[in-house]
């Protein structure tokens, strides 16, 4: 029996390694071709470069004004992240603690947008953004992420809050805490693990998003994002694929670094939420 279980574990590990390589292969192609010349990219995409073309990174850095676009990404992600965490955590806590005939319906309405494809409402969102005069701005794009990121965050927070004993609320209330003081001083610190999970997931999503920035800020060079900058090297008649790959690597690299250092918290947060919920 032990031999069978050991053999099954080895087979599972091999399958997981192969699956990981499959997912990492596109990233390898992007990095590999970012060090090639245009001729080498067009000749053989898979082959390793004959000579590392570090000049690609120097050209892209100056051409797209990388520091400026990095700041745009940082502002958009920061505004979106703060709003998602703040609004969703409070809403989920209130919905989980309120037991009325309307609380269940309100919770359903909060998480229902997760089932709506963005492509089906993107034109409506674009028109509404124009009416509110929040297009062509980094903070306006960050505000839009509040609405698109809140449903999943409310769903995760709600499942976690249900596992927190109500006696904690009662004890804090007896000690004089109420309202926001109760939430931010007592409840929110208990949400640390699940908050970290939400932060990592949303950072990966907002930093690397392409479609929503394309609709909202594509026309303004001062508010472009890093992923949109990579798209500028691909044209109708000619494409500088070596620069496009370089720009894409430079765009996703910060989020990859964040994920590598914080990935363990994703597992902790998901497991904690599953147990608590």
Coordinates of C-alpha atoms in Angstrom, one line a residue:
X1 CA 0.0 0.0 0.0
X2 CA 2.9 2.4 0.8
X3 CA 4.5 1.6 -2.5
X4 CA 1.3 2.4 -4.4
X5 CA 0.9 5.7 -2.5
X6 CA 4.5 6.6 -3.1
X7 CA 4.3 5.8 -6.8
X8 CA 1.0 7.8 -7.1
X9 CA 2.7 10.8 -5.4
X10 CA 5.7 10.6 -7.8
X11 CA 3.4 10.5 -10.8
X12 CA 1.4 13.5 -9.4
X13 CA 4.6 15.5 -8.9
X14 CA 5.7 14.7 -12.5
X15 CA 2.4 15.8 -13.8
X16 CA 2.5 19.0 -11.8
X17 CA 6.1 19.8 -13.1
X18 CA 5.0 19.2 -16.7
X19 CA 1.9 21.4 -16.2
X20 CA 4.1 24.2 -14.6
X21 CA 6.5 24.0 -17.6
X22 CA 3.5 24.3 -19.9
X23 CA 2.3 27.5 -18.2
X24 CA 5.8 28.9 -18.0
X25 CA 6.6 28.3 -21.7
X26 CA 5.0 31.5 -23.0
X27 CA 7.0 33.5 -20.5
X28 CA 10.1 31.8 -21.6
X29 CA 9.4 32.7 -25.2
X30 CA 8.8 36.3 -24.3
X31 CA 12.1 36.6 -22.4
X32 CA 14.0 34.6 -25.0
X33 CA 12.9 36.8 -27.9
X34 CA 13.4 40.0 -25.9
X35 CA 17.2 39.4 -26.2
X36 CA 17.1 38.8 -30.0
X37 CA 17.4 41.1 -32.9
X38 CA 14.5 41.5 -35.3
X39 CA 16.1 39.2 -37.9
X40 CA 16.5 36.4 -35.3
X41 CA 13.0 36.7 -34.1
X42 CA 11.6 36.4 -37.6
X43 CA 13.9 33.5 -38.4
X44 CA 13.3 31.3 -35.4
X45 CA 11.1 32.2 -32.5
X46 CA 12.1 29.1 -30.4
X47 CA 15.9 29.2 -30.9
X48 CA 18.1 30.8 -28.3
X49 CA 19.7 34.2 -29.3
X50 CA 23.1 34.1 -30.9
X51 CA 24.1 37.3 -29.0
X52 CA 22.2 38.9 -26.1
X53 CA 20.8 42.2 -27.3
X54 CA 20.6 44.2 -24.1
X55 CA 20.1 47.2 -26.3
X56 CA 16.5 46.2 -26.6
X57 CA 15.8 47.1 -23.0
X58 CA 17.7 50.4 -23.3
X59 CA 15.6 51.4 -26.3
X60 CA 12.3 50.4 -24.8
X61 CA 13.1 52.1 -21.5
X62 CA 13.6 55.5 -23.2
X63 CA 11.1 55.1 -26.0
X64 CA 8.1 54.4 -23.8
X65 CA 9.3 56.5 -20.9
X66 CA 9.2 53.5 -18.5
X67 CA 9.4 55.4 -15.2
X68 CA 6.4 57.5 -16.2
X69 CA 4.3 54.5 -17.2
X70 CA 5.5 52.6 -14.1
X71 CA 4.1 55.4 -12.0
X72 CA 0.8 55.3 -13.9
X73 CA 0.5 51.6 -13.2
X74 CA 1.3 52.2 -9.6
X75 CA -1.3 54.9 -9.2
X76 CA -4.0 52.8 -11.0
X77 CA -3.3 49.7 -9.0
X78 CA -3.0 51.6 -5.7
X79 CA -6.3 53.5 -6.1
X80 CA -8.1 50.3 -7.2
X81 CA -6.6 48.2 -4.4
X82 CA -7.4 50.6 -1.6
X83 CA -11.0 51.0 -2.8
X84 CA -11.6 47.2 -3.2
X85 CA -10.2 46.3 0.2
X86 CA -11.9 49.2 2.1
X87 CA -15.4 48.9 0.5
X88 CA -15.5 45.1 0.2
X89 CA -14.3 44.3 3.7
X90 CA -16.8 46.6 5.3
X91 CA -19.7 45.5 3.1
X92 CA -18.9 41.8 3.7
X93 CA -18.6 42.3 7.4
X94 CA -22.0 44.1 7.6
X95 CA -23.7 41.5 5.4
X96 CA -22.3 38.6 7.4
X97 CA -23.3 40.1 10.7
X98 CA -26.8 41.3 9.6
X99 CA -29.4 38.6 9.6
X100 CA -32.5 40.0 7.9
X101 CA -34.6 38.9 4.9
X102 CA -32.8 41.6 2.8
X103 CA -29.2 40.8 3.8
X104 CA -29.1 37.6 1.7
X105 CA -30.5 39.4 -1.3
X106 CA -28.1 42.2 -1.0
X107 CA -25.2 39.7 -0.7
X108 CA -26.4 38.0 -3.8
X109 CA -26.6 41.3 -5.7
X110 CA -23.0 42.1 -4.6
X111 CA -21.5 38.9 -5.9
X112 CA -23.7 38.5 -9.0
X113 CA -21.5 40.7 -11.2
X114 CA -18.9 38.0 -11.2
X115 CA -21.1 36.1 -13.6
X116 CA -21.4 38.9 -16.1
X117 CA -18.7 38.9 -18.9
X118 CA -16.9 42.3 -19.1
X119 CA -17.2 42.2 -22.9
X120 CA -21.0 42.4 -22.7
X121 CA -21.0 45.7 -20.7
X122 CA -17.8 47.4 -21.8
X123 CA -19.5 49.8 -24.2
X124 CA -21.9 50.8 -21.4
X125 CA -19.0 51.3 -19.0
X126 CA -17.2 53.4 -21.6
X127 CA -20.2 55.7 -22.2
X128 CA -20.8 56.0 -18.4
X129 CA -17.2 56.9 -17.8
X130 CA -17.3 59.6 -20.5
X131 CA -20.5 61.0 -18.9
X132 CA -18.7 61.1 -15.5
X133 CA -15.6 62.6 -17.1
X134 CA -13.2 60.0 -15.6
X135 CA -11.7 58.7 -18.9
X136 CA -8.2 59.5 -19.9
X137 CA -7.1 59.6 -16.2
X138 CA -5.3 57.1 -14.0
X139 CA -7.4 57.8 -10.9
X140 CA -10.6 57.3 -13.0
X141 CA -9.4 53.9 -14.2
X142 CA -8.6 53.0 -10.6
X143 CA -12.1 53.9 -9.6
X144 CA -13.5 51.6 -12.2
X145 CA -11.5 48.7 -10.8
X146 CA -13.5 49.2 -7.5
X147 CA -16.6 47.9 -9.2
X148 CA -15.0 45.1 -11.1
X149 CA -12.9 43.8 -8.2
X150 CA -15.4 44.2 -5.3
X151 CA -17.7 41.2 -6.1
X152 CA -14.9 38.6 -5.7
X153 CA -13.5 40.4 -2.7
X154 CA -16.9 40.5 -1.0
X155 CA -17.4 36.8 -1.7
X156 CA -14.0 35.9 -0.1
X157 CA -14.4 38.3 2.9
X158 CA -18.0 37.2 3.6
X159 CA -17.0 33.5 3.9
X160 CA -14.1 34.4 6.3
X161 CA -16.2 36.8 8.5
X162 CA -18.8 34.1 9.1
X163 CA -16.2 32.1 10.9
X164 CA -15.3 34.9 13.3
X165 CA -17.2 34.5 16.6
X166 CA -19.8 37.2 17.3
X167 CA -18.7 37.2 20.9
X168 CA -15.7 39.2 19.8
X169 CA -18.0 42.0 18.6
X170 CA -20.0 41.9 21.8
X171 CA -16.9 42.1 23.9
X172 CA -15.6 45.1 21.9
X173 CA -19.0 46.8 22.2
X174 CA -19.0 46.3 26.0
X175 CA -15.6 47.9 26.1
X176 CA -16.9 51.0 24.3
X177 CA -16.1 50.3 20.7
X178 CA -18.8 50.8 18.1
X179 CA -19.2 51.3 14.4
X180 CA -16.0 51.9 12.4
X181 CA -13.9 51.6 15.6
X182 CA -15.1 48.1 16.2
X183 CA -14.4 47.1 12.6
X184 CA -10.9 48.6 12.1
X185 CA -9.6 48.0 15.6
X186 CA -10.9 44.5 16.2
X187 CA -12.3 42.8 13.0
X188 CA -10.0 44.0 10.3
X189 CA -6.8 42.8 11.9
X190 CA -8.3 39.3 12.0
X191 CA -8.8 39.5 8.2
X192 CA -5.0 39.9 7.6
X193 CA -4.5 36.6 5.8
X194 CA -7.5 36.8 3.5
X195 CA -6.7 40.5 2.8
X196 CA -3.2 39.5 1.7
X197 CA -4.7 37.0 -0.7
X198 CA -7.1 39.6 -2.2
X199 CA -4.3 42.1 -2.5
X200 CA -2.0 39.7 -4.4
X201 CA -4.8 38.5 -6.8
X202 CA -5.9 42.1 -7.5
X203 CA -2.4 43.4 -8.0
X204 CA -1.7 40.7 -10.6
X205 CA -5.0 41.5 -12.3
X206 CA -4.9 45.3 -12.4
X207 CA -1.2 45.6 -13.1
X208 CA -1.3 43.3 -16.2
X209 CA -4.8 44.2 -17.4
X210 CA -5.1 45.2 -21.0
X211 CA -8.7 45.5 -22.2
X212 CA -10.0 48.1 -19.7
X213 CA -7.0 50.4 -20.0
X214 CA -7.3 50.1 -23.8
X215 CA -10.9 51.4 -23.6
X216 CA -10.3 54.1 -21.0
X217 CA -6.8 55.7 -21.4
X218 CA -5.5 54.4 -24.8
X219 CA -5.8 57.8 -26.5
X220 CA -3.8 59.7 -23.9
X221 CA 0.0 59.1 -23.9
X222 CA 0.4 60.6 -20.4
X223 CA -1.9 58.0 -18.9
X224 CA -1.0 54.8 -20.7
X225 CA -0.1 51.7 -18.9
X226 CA 2.9 49.4 -19.4
X227 CA 0.9 46.7 -21.1
X228 CA -0.5 49.3 -23.6
X229 CA 3.0 50.5 -24.3
X230 CA 4.0 47.0 -25.4
X231 CA 1.1 47.2 -27.9
X232 CA 2.5 50.3 -29.5
X233 CA 5.3 48.2 -31.1
X234 CA 2.8 46.2 -33.1
X235 CA 1.4 48.0 -36.1
X236 CA -0.7 47.3 -39.2
X237 CA 2.2 47.3 -41.7
X238 CA 5.3 46.6 -39.5
X239 CA 5.9 45.2 -36.1
X240 CA 9.0 45.3 -34.0
X241 CA 8.5 42.0 -32.2
X242 CA 11.8 42.2 -30.3
X243 CA 10.8 45.5 -28.7
X244 CA 7.2 44.3 -28.1
X245 CA 8.5 41.2 -26.3
X246 CA 11.0 43.4 -24.3
X247 CA 8.2 45.8 -23.3
X248 CA 6.0 43.0 -22.2
X249 CA 8.7 41.5 -20.0
X250 CA 9.4 44.9 -18.5
X251 CA 5.6 45.3 -17.9
X252 CA 4.9 42.0 -16.1
X253 CA 8.2 41.8 -14.2
X254 CA 7.1 43.9 -11.2
X255 CA 4.0 41.8 -10.7
X256 CA 5.9 38.6 -11.0
X257 CA 8.4 39.7 -8.4
X258 CA 5.4 40.6 -6.0
X259 CA 3.9 37.2 -6.7
X260 CA 7.1 35.3 -6.0
X261 CA 7.7 36.9 -2.6
X262 CA 4.0 36.7 -1.5
X263 CA 2.7 33.5 -3.1
X264 CA 2.7 31.6 0.2
X265 CA 0.1 34.0 1.5
X266 CA -2.3 33.1 -1.3
X267 CA -2.4 29.5 -0.1
X268 CA -2.7 30.6 3.6
X269 CA -5.6 32.9 2.8
X270 CA -7.5 30.5 0.7
X271 CA -7.1 27.7 3.2
X272 CA -8.1 30.0 6.1
X273 CA -11.1 31.2 4.2
X274 CA -12.2 27.7 3.4
X275 CA -11.9 26.6 7.0
X276 CA -13.5 29.7 8.4
X277 CA -16.4 29.7 5.9

